[in-house]
């Protein structure tokens, strides 16, 4: 049995189970959503948002992409943020990265030959979408190079790279929270008195635990950040 077929069968079993457990469940789901959290996570298959926090359907409004980047020029994440704040009225925005992130790791490695051609002219296909996506991560690494490199000091090469990746993962989450806090969308939410906090979390693939590395609860007021 191939994976898509198995997934369809699993869906039928899940729907039957939910219907038996709570006959009104799907009727409630179809009437609308009121999530309390907008979750910006990595597309990595090992970090399913609802599963790792044991959230029920309807509790999280989720956007996932490579390396959980919240780029101002990314219409997908910014439109989702607008909907989350202006329509759904979420009270928390969580940026969740994870240890051993492949996108972050790629930003620490030498550019591939196609990366120099990543920014194609308008109307033409890009040579390398992934290279274009991680450009902000490369810039972030350059800004914090000594701090990141020191994270692997004295370790064997593979262990050093893993430590450097994990350090840049944390710095990236902090950077994305700061970016979100500076957006007009978030600033307007605060100005109109909307209860809203921005949180930066990192998920540990090695132990399944989340840790908070940054938080902003009001304009320009950082409550907690990584050391």
Coordinates of C-alpha atoms in Angstrom, one line a residue:
X1 CA 0.0 0.0 0.0
X2 CA 1.5 3.4 -1.0
X3 CA 1.6 6.3 1.5
X4 CA -1.2 8.4 -0.1
X5 CA -3.6 5.4 0.0
X6 CA -2.7 4.7 3.6
X7 CA -3.3 8.4 4.5
X8 CA -6.8 8.3 3.0
X9 CA -7.7 5.2 5.0
X10 CA -6.3 6.8 8.1
X11 CA -8.4 9.8 7.5
X12 CA -11.5 7.7 7.3
X13 CA -10.7 6.0 10.5
X14 CA -10.0 9.3 12.2
X15 CA -13.2 10.8 11.0
X16 CA -15.2 7.8 12.2
X17 CA -13.5 7.9 15.6
X18 CA -14.1 11.7 16.0
X19 CA -17.8 11.3 14.9
X20 CA -18.3 8.5 17.4
X21 CA -16.6 10.4 20.2
X22 CA -18.3 13.7 19.6
X23 CA -21.2 13.6 17.1
X24 CA -21.3 17.4 16.9
X25 CA -17.6 17.9 16.3
X26 CA -17.6 18.4 12.6
X27 CA -20.7 20.6 12.7
X28 CA -18.8 22.8 15.1
X29 CA -15.8 22.8 12.9
X30 CA -17.8 23.8 9.9
X31 CA -19.5 26.8 11.7
X32 CA -16.2 28.8 11.9
X33 CA -12.9 29.0 13.6
X34 CA -11.7 30.9 16.7
X35 CA -8.0 29.9 17.2
X36 CA -6.1 31.7 19.9
X37 CA -2.7 31.3 18.3
X38 CA -1.1 32.1 14.9
X39 CA 1.7 29.6 14.5
X40 CA 4.6 30.4 12.2
X41 CA 6.6 27.2 11.9
X42 CA 9.1 25.4 9.7
X43 CA 7.9 23.1 6.9
X44 CA 10.0 20.3 8.3
X45 CA 8.0 17.0 8.4
X46 CA 9.3 16.2 11.9
X47 CA 7.7 19.3 13.5
X48 CA 3.9 19.1 13.0
X49 CA 2.5 22.1 14.9
X50 CA -0.7 20.5 16.3
X51 CA 1.0 17.2 17.2
X52 CA 3.9 18.6 19.3
X53 CA 1.6 20.7 21.5
X54 CA -1.3 18.3 21.5
X55 CA -3.6 20.9 20.1
X56 CA -7.1 20.1 18.9
X57 CA -8.4 21.1 15.5
X58 CA -9.4 24.8 15.6
X59 CA -6.9 25.9 18.2
X60 CA -4.0 26.9 16.0
X61 CA -3.9 29.0 12.8
X62 CA -0.8 27.7 11.1
X63 CA 1.6 28.9 8.5
X64 CA 4.7 26.8 7.7
X65 CA 7.6 27.4 5.3
X66 CA 11.3 26.8 5.0
X67 CA 13.1 27.9 8.2
X68 CA 10.0 29.6 9.7
X69 CA 11.0 32.9 8.1
X70 CA 8.6 35.8 8.4
X71 CA 9.8 38.0 5.6
X72 CA 8.0 41.3 4.9
X73 CA 8.1 40.7 1.2
X74 CA 6.5 37.2 1.6
X75 CA 2.8 37.8 0.8
X76 CA 1.9 34.4 2.0
X77 CA 3.0 34.8 5.6
X78 CA 2.0 38.5 5.8
X79 CA -1.5 37.9 4.5
X80 CA -1.9 35.1 7.0
X81 CA -0.7 37.4 9.7
X82 CA -3.2 40.1 8.6
X83 CA -6.0 37.5 8.7
X84 CA -4.9 36.2 12.1
X85 CA -4.9 39.6 13.7
X86 CA -7.6 41.5 11.9
X87 CA -10.2 38.8 11.4
X88 CA -9.5 36.0 13.8
X89 CA -8.2 38.3 16.6
X90 CA -5.6 35.8 17.9
X91 CA -3.9 36.7 21.2
X92 CA -0.6 35.0 20.5
X93 CA 1.7 34.8 17.6
X94 CA 4.3 32.0 17.9
X95 CA 7.4 31.7 15.7
X96 CA 8.7 28.1 16.2
X97 CA 12.0 26.9 14.9
X98 CA 13.7 23.6 15.6
X99 CA 17.1 22.2 16.2
X100 CA 19.0 20.7 13.3
X101 CA 17.0 22.9 10.8
X102 CA 18.0 22.0 7.2
X103 CA 17.4 25.5 5.9
X104 CA 19.5 27.1 8.6
X105 CA 22.2 24.5 8.0
X106 CA 22.3 25.3 4.3
X107 CA 22.8 29.0 5.2
X108 CA 26.0 28.0 7.0
X109 CA 27.5 26.0 4.1
X110 CA 29.2 27.5 1.1
X111 CA 26.8 28.7 -1.6
X112 CA 26.0 26.2 -4.4
X113 CA 27.0 27.1 -8.0
X114 CA 23.4 28.1 -8.8
X115 CA 23.0 30.4 -5.9
X116 CA 24.6 33.3 -7.7
X117 CA 21.8 33.0 -10.3
X118 CA 19.0 32.7 -7.8
X119 CA 17.6 36.2 -8.4
X120 CA 16.3 35.9 -11.9
X121 CA 14.9 38.8 -13.9
X122 CA 11.2 39.6 -13.6
X123 CA 9.1 37.2 -15.7
X124 CA 11.8 34.5 -15.7
X125 CA 12.0 31.4 -13.6
X126 CA 14.4 31.5 -10.7
X127 CA 17.4 29.2 -10.9
X128 CA 17.2 28.2 -7.3
X129 CA 14.2 29.0 -5.0
X130 CA 15.9 27.5 -2.0
X131 CA 19.0 29.6 -2.4
X132 CA 16.8 32.7 -2.7
X133 CA 14.8 31.7 0.4
X134 CA 17.8 31.4 2.7
X135 CA 19.5 34.6 1.7
X136 CA 18.2 36.4 4.8
X137 CA 19.6 33.5 6.9
X138 CA 23.0 34.0 5.3
X139 CA 22.8 37.7 6.2
X140 CA 21.8 36.9 9.7
X141 CA 24.8 34.6 10.1
X142 CA 27.1 37.3 8.9
X143 CA 25.7 39.7 11.5
X144 CA 26.3 37.2 14.3
X145 CA 29.2 35.2 12.8
X146 CA 31.4 35.3 15.9
X147 CA 28.6 34.3 18.2
X148 CA 27.5 31.4 16.0
X149 CA 31.0 30.2 15.3
X150 CA 32.0 30.2 18.9
X151 CA 29.1 27.8 19.6
X152 CA 31.1 25.0 17.9
X153 CA 34.5 26.0 19.3
X154 CA 36.6 23.0 20.3
X155 CA 34.2 20.4 18.9
X156 CA 34.8 17.9 16.1
X157 CA 33.7 19.2 12.7
X158 CA 30.3 17.5 12.6
X159 CA 29.5 18.4 16.2
X160 CA 30.7 21.9 15.7
X161 CA 28.4 22.4 12.7
X162 CA 25.4 21.0 14.6
X163 CA 26.1 23.4 17.5
X164 CA 26.4 26.3 15.1
X165 CA 23.2 25.4 13.4
X166 CA 21.3 25.2 16.7
X167 CA 22.7 28.6 17.7
X168 CA 21.6 30.2 14.4
X169 CA 18.2 28.6 14.8
X170 CA 17.7 30.5 18.0
X171 CA 19.0 33.7 16.6
X172 CA 16.7 33.3 13.6
X173 CA 13.6 32.8 15.8
X174 CA 14.5 36.0 17.7
X175 CA 15.0 37.9 14.5
X176 CA 11.6 36.8 13.1
X177 CA 9.8 37.8 16.3
X178 CA 11.5 41.2 16.1
X179 CA 10.5 41.5 12.4
X180 CA 6.9 40.7 13.3
X181 CA 6.8 43.2 16.1
X182 CA 7.9 46.0 13.8
X183 CA 5.2 45.4 11.2
X184 CA 2.4 47.8 10.7
X185 CA -0.1 45.0 11.2
X186 CA 1.2 44.2 14.7
X187 CA 1.7 47.9 15.6
X188 CA -1.9 48.6 14.6
X189 CA -3.2 45.7 16.7
X190 CA -1.4 47.1 19.8
X191 CA -2.6 50.6 19.0
X192 CA -6.2 49.6 19.0
X193 CA -5.7 47.8 22.3
X194 CA -5.8 44.3 21.0
X195 CA -4.3 41.8 23.5
X196 CA -1.4 40.3 21.6
X197 CA 2.0 38.8 22.5
X198 CA 4.7 37.5 20.3
X199 CA 6.6 34.4 21.3
X200 CA 9.7 32.7 20.0
X201 CA 10.0 29.0 20.6
X202 CA 12.5 26.3 19.6
X203 CA 11.6 22.7 19.3
X204 CA 14.2 20.1 20.2
X205 CA 14.2 17.2 17.8
X206 CA 16.4 15.2 20.2
X207 CA 14.0 15.4 23.1
X208 CA 10.6 16.6 21.8
X209 CA 10.7 19.6 24.1
X210 CA 9.9 23.2 23.4
X211 CA 11.8 26.1 24.9
X212 CA 11.0 29.8 24.8
X213 CA 13.8 32.0 23.6
X214 CA 12.1 35.4 23.1
X215 CA 8.8 37.2 23.9
X216 CA 7.3 40.6 23.3
X217 CA 4.2 41.6 25.1
X218 CA 3.9 45.3 24.2
X219 CA 5.5 47.7 21.6
X220 CA 9.2 47.5 22.1
X221 CA 9.1 45.6 25.4
X222 CA 11.0 42.4 25.4
X223 CA 10.0 40.1 28.3
X224 CA 12.5 37.3 27.7
X225 CA 15.2 36.5 25.2
X226 CA 17.9 33.9 24.8
X227 CA 21.2 34.5 26.6

